[in-house]
Amino acid sequence: MLGVILTAPASLGSLAKSPVTVIVILGLLAGGFVFLILTLRAMLGLSTII
């Protein structure tokens, strides 16, 4: 786990040179986070966000 955390920024550093790639990576991270939150809320039976 520690190895992944330490090597991930180095490999993503080369991708960060393109602004489009940065936007795509941030969008994927945000979408994954929202998906995780909504899935957990549905599994736990919590009320909807809206």
XYZ file of N, CA and C in Angstrom, residues 1-35:
105
model
N 0.824 -1.189 0.000
C 0.000 0.000 0.000
C 0.874 1.262 0.000
N 1.895 1.249 0.813
C 2.775 2.410 0.874
C 3.509 2.619 -0.443
N 3.890 1.528 -1.088
C 4.571 1.636 -2.375
C 3.695 2.270 -3.438
N 2.417 1.928 -3.430
C 1.480 2.517 -4.391
C 1.338 4.011 -4.131
N 1.241 4.377 -2.869
C 1.086 5.791 -2.518
C 2.331 6.589 -2.904
N 3.495 5.980 -2.760
C 4.731 6.701 -3.068
C 5.026 6.780 -4.562
N 4.620 5.775 -5.339
C 4.934 5.785 -6.767
C 3.835 6.403 -7.629
N 2.622 6.504 -7.118
C 1.530 7.068 -7.914
C 1.794 8.520 -8.320
N 2.234 9.399 -7.419
C 2.497 10.780 -7.857
C 3.581 10.878 -8.925
N 4.564 10.008 -8.876
C 5.631 10.058 -9.879
C 5.099 9.700 -11.261
N 4.242 8.686 -11.330
C 3.696 8.296 -12.625
C 2.644 9.288 -13.110
N 1.898 9.881 -12.199
C 0.898 10.871 -12.596
C 1.540 12.214 -12.927
N 2.755 12.433 -12.463
C 3.453 13.684 -12.750
C 3.695 13.879 -14.228
N 3.995 12.800 -14.934
C 4.216 12.919 -16.370
C 2.909 13.186 -17.112
N 1.798 12.694 -16.568
C 0.502 12.951 -17.198
C 0.006 14.365 -16.921
N 0.488 14.979 -15.856
C 0.001 16.293 -15.450
C 0.503 17.416 -16.348
N 1.303 17.103 -17.331
C 1.809 18.141 -18.232
C 0.728 18.645 -19.178
N -0.282 17.834 -19.427
C -1.373 18.229 -20.308
C -2.573 18.669 -19.468
N -3.088 19.872 -19.694
C -4.229 20.346 -18.909
C -5.482 19.483 -19.092
N -5.663 18.928 -20.271
C -6.838 18.094 -20.520
C -6.778 16.843 -19.657
N -5.607 16.264 -19.525
C -5.446 15.068 -18.712
C -5.729 15.366 -17.245
N -5.303 16.520 -16.773
C -5.560 16.901 -15.383
C -7.058 17.037 -15.148
N -7.766 17.644 -16.084
C -9.211 17.806 -15.953
C -9.897 16.450 -15.938
N -9.455 15.536 -16.797
C -10.045 14.199 -16.847
C -9.786 13.450 -15.544
N -8.576 13.526 -15.023
C -8.247 12.832 -13.772
C -9.069 13.390 -12.615
N -9.190 14.710 -12.529
C -9.997 15.312 -11.470
C -11.469 14.940 -11.609
N -11.962 14.886 -12.840
C -13.345 14.477 -13.064
C -13.593 13.041 -12.656
N -12.645 12.158 -12.962
C -12.786 10.758 -12.556
C -12.748 10.611 -11.038
N -11.869 11.345 -10.384
C -11.813 11.287 -8.923
C -13.097 11.814 -8.292
N -13.606 12.928 -8.801
C -14.841 13.494 -8.260
C -16.027 12.568 -8.523
N -16.104 12.015 -9.727
C -17.188 11.093 -10.047
C -17.140 9.831 -9.210
N -15.946 9.308 -8.988
C -15.800 8.126 -8.144
C -16.204 8.407 -6.712
N -15.854 9.585 -6.208
C -16.226 9.961 -4.850
C -17.739 10.088 -4.708
N -18.387 10.737 -5.665
C -19.846 10.885 -5.622
C -20.517 9.521 -5.728
N -20.014 8.659 -6.606
C -20.560 7.311 -6.744
C -20.445 6.541 -5.432
